[in-house]
Amino acid sequence: MSTGSSIGIDIGGTKISAAVVKNNEIVSDVKVVNTSNTAKGILNQVLDITAALNNSNSVDALGIATAGAVNKDNSKIMGSTGNLPNGYSYIDFKDEIEKKFELPTLLENDANAAAYAEYKTGNGISKSNVIVITLGTGVGSGVIIDGKLMRGTSGGGAECGHIVMSIEKKRKCTCGTWDCWEAYASGTGYAITANEMAANIAKDKKAGILLEKEPGNITTYDVIEGLKNNDEFAIQVHNTWEYHVLLGLVSLTNIFDPECFILSGGMAEFITYDKIQKDLSKMALISNPQILPAKAKNNAGIIGAGILATQKYGK
Amino acid sequence: MSTGSSIGIDIGGTKISAAVVKNNEIVSDVKVVNTSNTAKGILNQVLDITAALNNSNSVDALGIATAGAVNKDNSKIMGSTGNLPNGYSYIDFKDEIEKKFELPTLLENDANAAAYAEYKTGNGISKSNVIVITLGTGVGSGVIIDGKLMRGTSGGGAECGHIVMSIEKKRKCTCGTWDCWEAYASGTGYAITANEMAANIAKDKKAGILLEKEPGNITTYDVIEGLKNNDEFAIQVHNTWEYHVLLGLVSLTNIFDPECFILSGGMAEFITYDKIQKDLSKMALISNPQILPAKAKNNAGIIGAGILATQKYGK
């Protein structure tokens, strides 16, 4: 019997969380456990959670949001699983779950799953072309084109944080190359910009937070605090960071011509939406997509994975 | 009766060319006229060509490849028609043709139509995710995702030449903003790079073509000629230009994860394919798409427009 509902599980480096998702909403308790430090431990946690949710609910399928790239047919993790334990990417979750529970199972990259939740339940509702940008420690993204997640040839596409932003090698990126958007627009990039700018200010011109912190020691937090006191240096850093964010949005507008951008992640709180919207309208070649904050906050990974599983396997 | 064939017409600033396209090939004579200098003149030329081809062939539909952005449902030109006469973008080709010939008509941007021909008949055959980059006076592009042309929300998407390549304002782009990929990777950008580099070389270090040409007067042609004589300066300029091309391909690989790039346009002849392929494999985050030269040379616009018309309206 069709239930139109699926289990969604989000496997992160710190926590594994799961719930039943129906009609784009969580309809059960959210189960949360601390992520095991072994691959086998994580597999057992996922099987236990699945058993518990499957026993007390009637569901059609199961969706897993995971760190790392997922292959094109959403069946396997391909790698780049960050802070998850060794061997994690070799776990065949789909096979293990389908053997044990007869629940058809889909895997999706966690950023893609969260972006899809934002598209279906957040500020992307009623749109078809939506780009979700996560401004956090890094810059993540999910791209929805004509209502479908863009996944690329291998499944690992939509790494919009890795647009190259300089023809000169100025700033190393975590990915190993230079000057990706992430190296400027992320929270990490924010602090680098602050310290670079501080190093260029002469001793006798220093004021505000620059009197308290030496170049090299200024944190993103320091600058955000400085903004509250109208610290001149903090305002300059912030404007520079917003300009770096803007340049990436200009590139993505010219490439994708989306209906909207949705900005999520901790750094998205500090965006001046009306200013950046106005600047985008001046600089973009094609169109002026809306720039909106994210709405689907917690559990977006669970919701996205659940919706995707129901779409693919719902009876 | 289904014929599986359509008329394809390519309207350019210099010439209008047209033919019947069947099974992804031109199956009639190619008719060519010099483009009229009035909008009304162009409409009459298109109607005349259509009448001639429609009388002597049995076709299902008609496709027009045109300069400028075309709206989402391929029915109207939206603007940016470059060197075509005033009023051109207001011509309702679809309505005029359908009234007169009962041929269902589709419009497509000429770069998109040519890219689609390359995808269906050139080096994109048997692939699903293909990006065609035209390196000419500017940088054009067409993006095929899962077998479909990506057109964006308005229809004017896939302007990959307008990725921003610098956080500092270094070089003005024809689009009005700064430092688009086009401003570096195009033939125009090539000459700008040459002249910028020449201006930084001291008088007593000058050799080869720098003894013949002053900074500001060096053309792309001069440098290409210099390459044939192993001119040291020409080699440096060329390497820099190839690096600029590469950086855009890195960004597009990370964003789209395509199966291949196909490089067309006059400047694509000067790409060192094995070198740029090797560099891309080192720098891209996700994958190492093939970089191939274009195969569909002449009449790609006619062929692409014809194929798209048959796909949409073929009986």
XYZ file of C-alpha atoms in Angstrom:
630
model
C 0.000 0.000 0.000
C 1.353 3.407 -0.907
C 2.109 5.612 2.052
C 3.771 8.506 0.263
C 6.280 8.576 3.079
C 9.948 7.663 3.446
C 12.584 7.579 6.131
C 15.185 10.345 5.751
C 18.583 9.904 7.430
C 21.305 12.560 7.588
C 24.778 11.206 8.360
C 27.131 13.945 9.521
C 30.554 13.932 11.143
C 29.048 14.714 14.551
C 25.496 13.403 14.511
C 23.279 10.990 12.660
C 19.667 12.149 12.595
C 16.593 10.555 11.060
C 12.812 10.832 10.800
C 9.848 9.890 8.641
C 9.055 12.423 5.910
C 5.623 12.733 4.305
C 4.204 15.515 2.146
C 7.544 17.345 2.404
C 7.378 17.411 6.224
C 8.763 15.466 9.147
C 5.892 13.419 10.609
C 7.696 11.436 13.329
C 10.052 12.091 16.213
C 13.553 12.989 15.028
C 16.016 10.353 16.233
C 19.549 11.636 16.874
C 22.714 9.748 17.865
C 26.357 10.805 18.044
C 28.226 9.489 15.029
C 30.321 6.397 15.768
C 34.048 6.696 15.166
C 34.206 3.544 13.050
C 32.650 2.792 9.690
C 31.104 -0.445 10.987
C 29.696 1.458 13.961
C 27.993 3.959 11.645
C 26.482 1.175 9.562
C 25.045 -0.422 12.709
C 23.663 2.927 13.878
C 21.941 3.454 10.539
C 20.492 -0.087 10.595
C 19.250 0.378 14.181
C 17.600 3.718 13.409
C 16.027 2.274 10.287
C 14.668 -0.691 12.246
C 13.151 1.577 14.888
C 11.488 3.956 12.403
C 10.416 1.149 10.090
C 8.765 -0.806 12.919
C 6.666 2.063 14.156
C 5.770 3.597 10.770
C 4.701 2.422 7.365
C 7.074 3.810 4.743
C 7.799 3.227 1.046
C 11.524 3.927 0.905
C 14.611 5.338 2.585
C 16.844 8.267 1.666
C 20.297 8.946 3.073
C 21.936 12.376 3.010
C 25.667 11.833 3.354
C 28.888 13.805 3.266
C 30.878 13.116 0.096
C 30.078 12.754 -3.568
C 27.390 10.220 -4.473
C 27.412 8.416 -7.819
C 25.059 9.226 -10.686
C 22.377 6.647 -9.876
C 22.352 7.527 -6.170
C 23.496 4.069 -5.125
C 27.039 4.546 -3.776
C 29.345 7.003 -2.036
C 32.290 7.897 -4.275
C 34.610 9.579 -1.751
C 35.560 12.932 -0.213
C 33.719 12.133 3.002
C 35.611 14.673 5.068
C 35.561 14.010 8.787
C 33.907 10.594 8.669
C 36.016 7.572 9.692
C 38.202 5.488 7.393
C 36.292 2.952 5.386
C 33.052 4.939 5.544
C 32.920 5.500 1.802
C 33.119 1.726 1.226
C 29.920 0.994 3.161
C 27.231 -0.188 0.741
C 24.293 1.323 2.604
C 21.862 0.612 -0.221
C 22.679 -3.080 -0.341
C 22.774 -3.497 3.450
C 19.414 -1.774 3.984
C 17.638 -3.365 1.050
C 18.801 -6.846 2.204
C 17.511 -6.331 5.695
C 14.378 -4.237 5.295
C 13.137 -4.493 1.732
C 13.149 -0.677 1.672
C 14.362 0.723 -1.643
C 17.187 3.095 -0.715
C 18.669 6.203 -2.302
C 21.796 8.145 -1.339
C 22.331 11.831 -1.968
C 25.095 14.286 -1.118
C 24.038 16.173 2.034
C 24.351 19.643 0.453
C 22.212 18.514 -2.484
C 19.600 16.967 -0.163
C 19.406 20.123 1.961
C 19.158 22.284 -1.175
C 16.332 20.113 -2.455
C 14.466 20.523 0.853
C 14.864 24.295 0.574
C 13.537 24.120 -2.974
C 10.506 21.996 -2.035
C 9.632 23.421 1.377
C 11.500 26.699 1.845
C 11.956 29.833 -0.222
C 12.240 27.799 -3.428
C 8.575 26.761 -3.369
C 6.782 27.322 -6.681
C 10.052 27.996 -8.508
C 11.842 25.704 -10.982
C 15.370 27.116 -11.220
C 16.901 27.579 -7.814
C 20.497 27.770 -6.599
C 21.124 27.198 -2.902
C 24.463 28.518 -1.646
C 25.681 27.563 1.811
C 28.025 30.184 3.232
C 29.721 28.492 6.185
C 33.249 27.337 6.933
C 33.302 26.563 3.212
C 30.923 27.388 0.351
C 28.558 24.595 -0.654
C 25.845 24.573 -3.274
C 22.922 22.743 -4.762
C 21.534 23.608 -8.184
C 17.971 22.827 -9.260
C 17.315 23.188 -12.992
C 13.790 22.814 -14.333
C 12.817 21.129 -11.068
C 15.653 18.610 -11.012
C 18.857 18.490 -8.975
C 21.812 18.997 -11.291
C 24.225 16.162 -10.482
C 26.754 16.169 -13.331
C 28.175 13.232 -15.219
C 29.590 11.412 -12.197
C 27.019 12.631 -9.666
C 29.530 14.916 -7.974
C 28.669 18.139 -9.813
C 27.441 21.516 -8.592
C 30.569 22.444 -6.653
C 29.897 26.136 -7.229
C 32.187 27.073 -4.343
C 35.053 26.184 -6.643
C 34.716 28.820 -9.356
C 38.161 30.365 -9.862
C 38.109 34.040 -8.832
C 41.591 35.222 -9.786
C 43.946 34.869 -12.713
C 46.833 35.377 -10.293
C 47.546 32.870 -7.561
C 46.605 34.892 -4.508
C 44.952 32.615 -2.014
C 45.183 28.851 -1.594
C 41.901 26.937 -1.467
C 41.165 23.869 0.673
C 40.687 21.906 -2.565
C 44.396 22.215 -3.372
C 44.206 24.829 -6.123
C 44.011 28.600 -5.892
C 41.460 31.344 -5.475
C 38.211 29.426 -5.501
C 35.128 31.437 -4.560
C 35.103 29.465 -1.298
C 38.493 30.954 -0.349
C 36.860 34.410 -0.350
C 33.133 34.040 0.336
C 33.278 31.533 3.218
C 33.626 32.376 6.902
C 37.221 31.218 6.597
C 37.753 33.577 3.651
C 36.187 36.409 5.649
C 38.881 36.078 8.323
C 41.660 35.828 5.729
C 40.410 39.026 4.072
C 40.297 40.766 7.469
C 43.872 39.803 8.294
C 45.158 40.720 4.829
C 43.486 44.117 5.039
C 44.762 44.694 8.599
C 48.329 43.980 7.483
C 48.046 46.828 4.981
C 47.052 49.455 7.503
C 49.871 51.593 8.920
C 50.387 51.501 12.713
C 49.435 55.154 13.194
C 46.151 54.696 11.320
C 44.941 51.890 13.534
C 41.711 52.304 15.472
C 38.915 50.196 16.924
C 39.476 46.456 16.816
C 42.856 46.971 15.136
C 44.161 48.373 18.419
C 43.191 45.157 20.193
C 44.204 42.540 17.640
C 47.333 42.100 15.551
C 47.074 41.165 11.848
C 47.036 37.377 11.748
C 44.940 37.048 14.899
C 41.693 38.655 13.793
C 38.758 36.238 13.668
C 35.496 36.402 11.752
C 33.822 36.782 15.138
C 35.953 39.858 15.944
C 34.843 41.584 12.766
C 31.169 40.689 13.204
C 31.372 42.090 16.751
C 33.073 45.198 15.376
C 30.173 45.758 12.977
C 27.838 46.147 15.947
C 29.974 49.091 17.103
C 30.243 50.588 13.612
C 33.962 49.883 13.641
C 35.310 51.408 10.420
C 37.729 48.587 9.683
C 35.018 45.984 10.324
C 32.714 47.752 7.878
C 35.433 47.769 5.197
C 36.130 44.063 5.680
C 32.447 43.253 5.580
C 31.876 45.264 2.396
C 34.817 43.511 0.753
C 33.442 40.103 1.747
C 29.979 40.984 0.431
C 31.596 42.059 -2.848
C 33.340 38.675 -3.052
C 30.004 36.932 -2.448
C 28.417 39.147 -5.116
C 31.035 38.302 -7.776
C 30.213 34.603 -7.462
C 26.488 35.322 -7.718
C 27.138 37.377 -10.876
C 29.007 34.449 -12.463
C 26.269 31.980 -11.499
C 23.541 34.310 -12.803
C 25.278 34.575 -16.169
C 25.776 30.813 -16.327
C 22.421 29.550 -15.014
C 19.935 32.430 -15.250
C 18.168 31.105 -12.108
C 14.902 32.408 -10.643
C 16.491 32.847 -7.244
C 19.485 32.273 -5.043
C 18.840 31.037 -1.537
C 21.645 31.713 0.932
C 21.981 29.349 3.870
C 24.671 28.620 6.441
C 26.006 30.639 9.356
C 27.502 33.454 7.271
C 24.251 34.057 5.337
C 22.901 35.859 8.413
C 25.360 38.677 7.808
C 24.374 39.383 4.210
C 22.773 42.774 3.471
C 20.136 41.385 1.135
C 18.819 44.613 -0.387
C 22.320 45.943 -1.101
C 23.608 42.766 -2.741
C 20.383 42.469 -4.765
C 20.823 45.995 -6.113
C 24.461 45.348 -7.008
C 23.579 42.076 -8.759
C 20.986 43.865 -10.888
C 23.713 46.256 -12.081
C 26.350 43.643 -12.819
C 24.588 40.543 -14.143
C 24.308 40.230 -17.901
C 21.050 38.358 -18.275
C 18.664 38.749 -15.427
C 18.231 39.758 -11.810
C 17.333 36.666 -9.817
C 15.990 37.163 -6.294
C 18.451 36.664 -3.445
C 16.670 35.159 -0.460
C 17.646 33.785 2.942
C 17.066 30.085 3.604
C 13.847 29.126 5.350
C 14.205 25.386 5.934
C 16.605 25.516 8.877
C 17.084 22.321 10.853
C 16.781 18.864 9.443
C 16.875 20.017 5.808
C 19.097 17.013 4.991
C 16.548 14.553 6.466
C 13.670 16.223 4.635
C 15.468 16.400 1.291
C 16.602 12.782 1.462
C 13.106 11.657 2.413
C 11.450 13.603 -0.420
C 13.952 12.305 -2.988
C 13.410 8.697 -1.812
C 9.620 9.042 -2.076
C 9.921 10.632 -5.537
C 12.088 7.787 -6.799
C 10.543 4.818 -5.033
C 7.170 5.930 -3.616
C 4.534 3.365 -4.558
C 2.743 12.501 -43.248
C 5.830 12.552 -41.076
C 8.989 13.450 -42.915
C 11.355 13.707 -39.943
C 12.821 16.749 -41.630
C 12.753 20.486 -40.971
C 14.054 23.664 -42.526
C 16.941 25.207 -40.564
C 17.701 28.908 -41.029
C 20.682 30.727 -39.558
C 20.331 34.522 -39.441
C 23.662 36.255 -38.953
C 24.791 39.846 -39.270
C 26.419 39.165 -42.641
C 24.568 36.219 -44.156
C 21.325 34.332 -43.889
C 21.729 30.661 -44.752
C 19.199 27.858 -44.822
C 18.703 24.219 -45.786
C 16.567 21.154 -45.103
C 17.828 19.007 -42.217
C 16.963 15.322 -41.850
C 18.540 12.668 -39.612
C 20.914 15.325 -38.239
C 22.244 16.178 -41.734
C 21.695 18.771 -44.433
C 19.801 17.061 -47.266
C 19.204 19.981 -49.645
C 21.226 22.746 -51.266
C 22.257 25.436 -48.780
C 20.667 28.749 -49.713
C 22.688 31.831 -48.782
C 21.842 35.541 -49.098
C 23.526 38.660 -47.765
C 21.618 39.939 -44.746
C 19.392 42.929 -45.536
C 20.112 46.138 -43.655
C 16.505 46.574 -42.538
C 14.374 44.449 -40.228
C 11.579 44.263 -42.797
C 14.087 43.228 -45.440
C 15.296 40.347 -43.258
C 11.755 39.156 -42.635
C 11.104 39.099 -46.388
C 14.357 37.229 -47.008
C 13.391 34.602 -44.429
C 9.892 34.242 -45.923
C 11.325 33.924 -49.453
C 13.844 31.269 -48.421
C 11.173 29.391 -46.524
C 8.858 29.459 -49.563
C 11.593 28.117 -51.845
C 12.650 25.300 -49.529
C 9.075 24.456 -48.544
C 7.956 24.215 -52.186
C 10.654 21.821 -53.226
C 10.754 19.663 -50.074
C 8.318 18.097 -47.680
C 9.114 19.233 -44.141
C 7.453 19.086 -40.730
C 8.702 22.284 -39.147
C 11.114 25.195 -39.242
C 13.906 26.222 -36.868
C 15.635 29.599 -36.794
C 19.067 30.163 -35.261
C 19.340 33.857 -34.443
C 21.684 36.276 -32.721
C 20.324 37.443 -29.385
C 18.589 35.850 -26.449
C 15.456 33.826 -27.235
C 12.657 33.446 -24.682
C 12.025 30.289 -22.683
C 9.437 28.729 -25.019
C 11.520 29.436 -28.132
C 8.889 31.713 -29.634
C 10.408 35.227 -29.521
C 13.675 37.144 -29.624
C 14.247 39.038 -26.380
C 17.060 41.381 -27.440
C 20.859 41.750 -27.597
C 20.893 41.117 -31.309
C 24.305 42.681 -31.867
C 24.943 43.830 -35.411
C 21.464 43.217 -36.787
C 19.402 46.270 -37.821
C 17.080 48.248 -35.564
C 13.707 46.648 -35.100
C 15.035 43.159 -35.778
C 14.244 41.894 -32.292
C 10.603 42.936 -32.729
C 10.010 40.704 -35.746
C 7.619 37.914 -34.785
C 9.143 35.264 -37.055
C 7.089 32.466 -35.530
C 3.773 34.192 -36.137
C 4.705 35.397 -39.634
C 5.898 31.968 -40.785
C 3.100 29.985 -39.180
C 0.497 32.306 -40.741
C 1.945 31.906 -44.196
C 3.184 28.324 -44.330
C 1.525 26.297 -41.599
C 5.005 25.268 -40.524
C 5.385 25.126 -36.742
C 8.378 27.337 -35.986
C 10.972 27.423 -33.224
C 13.642 30.032 -32.522
C 16.928 29.361 -30.776
C 19.970 31.468 -29.962
C 22.610 30.805 -32.631
C 25.323 29.742 -30.166
C 22.901 27.281 -28.549
C 21.810 25.919 -31.947
C 25.415 25.428 -33.071
C 26.294 23.774 -29.757
C 23.356 21.419 -30.153
C 24.533 20.459 -33.649
C 27.997 19.734 -32.257
C 26.387 17.608 -29.552
C 24.212 15.638 -32.006
C 26.552 15.359 -34.987
C 30.077 16.301 -33.892
C 32.334 15.319 -31.033
C 29.416 15.277 -28.593
C 27.837 12.195 -30.187
C 26.893 9.496 -27.668
C 27.454 11.838 -24.727
C 24.807 13.458 -22.496
C 26.643 16.273 -20.702
C 28.509 18.484 -23.119
C 29.727 22.072 -22.940
C 30.577 23.803 -26.215
C 32.809 26.858 -25.842
C 33.320 29.184 -28.792
C 36.640 31.005 -28.586
C 36.384 33.820 -31.108
C 36.199 37.597 -30.896
C 34.219 36.869 -27.732
C 33.580 33.685 -25.764
C 30.235 31.986 -26.401
C 28.850 28.790 -24.978
C 26.140 26.196 -25.120
C 25.524 23.754 -22.284
C 23.821 20.380 -22.736
C 22.756 18.671 -19.499
C 21.335 15.155 -19.605
C 20.752 15.597 -23.333
C 18.919 18.922 -23.081
C 20.066 22.461 -23.860
C 20.252 24.435 -20.630
C 18.351 27.657 -21.277
C 17.804 29.214 -17.846
C 14.690 30.851 -16.460
C 14.302 33.454 -19.191
C 15.840 31.440 -22.019
C 18.974 33.586 -22.073
C 21.178 31.397 -19.847
C 24.482 29.678 -20.462
C 26.556 32.826 -20.880
C 29.640 31.034 -19.608
C 31.896 33.679 -21.178
C 30.786 35.956 -18.351
C 32.226 34.192 -15.324
C 34.088 36.811 -13.285
C 37.821 36.025 -13.231
C 39.201 38.664 -10.882
C 38.278 40.160 -7.529
C 40.084 43.330 -8.594
C 38.838 45.416 -11.484
C 41.575 44.801 -14.014
C 40.041 44.570 -17.431
C 36.748 45.919 -18.750
C 34.451 43.438 -20.494
C 32.223 44.194 -23.487
C 29.209 43.413 -21.265
C 29.866 46.533 -19.204
C 31.302 44.924 -16.081
C 34.838 43.772 -15.346
C 37.075 40.770 -15.848
C 34.718 38.285 -17.438
C 36.365 35.129 -18.802
C 35.661 36.550 -22.280
C 37.949 39.507 -21.576
C 40.858 37.046 -21.199
C 40.084 33.888 -23.188
C 38.798 35.490 -26.407
C 40.893 36.561 -29.380
C 40.352 40.124 -28.192
C 41.614 39.161 -24.731
C 44.629 37.486 -26.299
C 45.734 40.769 -27.883
C 45.092 42.722 -24.656
C 47.263 40.249 -22.743
C 50.005 40.580 -25.377
C 50.035 44.358 -25.159
C 49.909 44.372 -21.350
C 52.837 41.957 -21.204
C 54.801 43.915 -23.820
C 54.410 47.113 -21.793
C 56.139 45.405 -18.871
C 59.254 44.433 -20.788
C 62.222 46.810 -20.541
C 63.548 48.308 -23.798
C 66.918 46.546 -23.548
C 65.249 43.152 -23.114
C 63.187 43.411 -26.275
C 63.664 40.830 -28.997
C 61.730 39.223 -31.826
C 58.335 40.733 -32.555
C 58.826 43.275 -29.756
C 61.476 44.971 -31.901
C 58.944 45.421 -34.682
C 55.813 46.389 -32.747
C 55.261 48.851 -29.912
C 53.080 47.878 -26.927
C 49.529 48.868 -27.869
C 49.956 47.857 -31.498
C 50.476 44.118 -31.162
C 47.687 42.046 -32.694
C 46.615 38.469 -32.038
C 47.832 37.720 -35.548
C 51.323 39.067 -34.730
C 51.627 36.712 -31.774
C 50.308 33.685 -33.657
C 52.838 34.437 -36.421
C 55.550 34.778 -33.771
C 54.721 31.305 -32.448
C 55.701 29.841 -35.810
C 59.199 31.313 -35.340
C 59.418 30.215 -31.697
C 59.434 33.869 -30.653
C 59.978 33.832 -26.886
C 57.543 36.650 -26.149
C 54.880 35.039 -28.347
C 55.275 31.758 -26.442
C 54.862 33.551 -23.108
C 51.721 35.335 -24.285
C 50.290 32.130 -25.673
C 50.945 30.199 -22.453
C 49.286 32.952 -20.448
C 46.237 32.890 -22.719
C 45.987 29.098 -22.486
C 46.147 29.422 -18.704
C 43.263 31.902 -18.825
C 41.277 29.466 -20.972
C 42.127 26.684 -18.520
C 40.897 28.613 -15.456
C 37.447 28.954 -17.008
C 37.365 25.254 -17.863
C 38.304 24.438 -14.240
C 35.376 26.535 -12.963
C 32.947 24.948 -15.424
C 34.179 21.435 -14.554
C 33.570 22.065 -10.865
C 30.142 23.511 -11.558
C 28.836 21.118 -14.231
C 30.978 17.950 -14.101
C 30.514 17.539 -17.890
C 31.653 14.552 -19.964
C 33.493 16.818 -22.348
C 34.232 20.330 -23.467
C 34.195 21.008 -27.179
C 36.137 24.070 -28.275
C 35.019 25.828 -31.439
C 35.714 29.210 -33.025
C 38.811 30.649 -34.656
C 40.946 30.698 -31.516
C 40.285 27.022 -30.722
C 42.753 26.109 -33.475
C 45.568 27.437 -31.332
C 44.824 25.371 -28.223
C 47.436 22.763 -27.212
C 44.884 20.089 -26.379
C 47.116 17.569 -24.592
C 48.715 20.248 -22.403
C 45.449 21.869 -21.343
C 43.920 18.430 -20.686
C 46.787 17.505 -18.382
C 46.517 20.809 -16.513
C 42.757 20.424 -16.110
C 43.213 16.974 -14.578
C 45.500 18.498 -11.943
C 43.288 21.464 -11.086
C 39.665 20.343 -11.312
C 38.045 19.151 -8.118
C 35.627 16.552 -9.381
C 36.530 15.012 -12.678
C 38.623 15.307 -15.792
C 36.290 15.868 -18.737
C 37.720 15.427 -22.226
C 38.659 18.601 -24.085
C 37.991 18.165 -27.796
C 38.051 20.361 -30.888
C 34.757 21.011 -32.666
C 33.904 18.769 -35.581
C 30.715 20.262 -37.006
C 32.264 23.209 -38.844
C 30.091 25.059 -41.294
C 26.357 25.348 -41.053
C 26.197 24.150 -37.441
C 23.529 26.800 -36.777
C 21.318 25.506 -39.624
C 21.716 21.905 -38.493
C 21.071 22.622 -34.809
C 17.990 24.717 -35.551
C 16.660 22.038 -37.908
C 17.187 19.227 -35.378
C 15.558 21.208 -32.569
C 12.537 22.013 -34.778
C 12.089 18.346 -35.730
C 12.417 17.271 -32.092
C 9.751 19.704 -30.995
C 7.340 19.572 -33.911
C 8.235 16.532 -36.025
C 5.097 14.545 -36.741
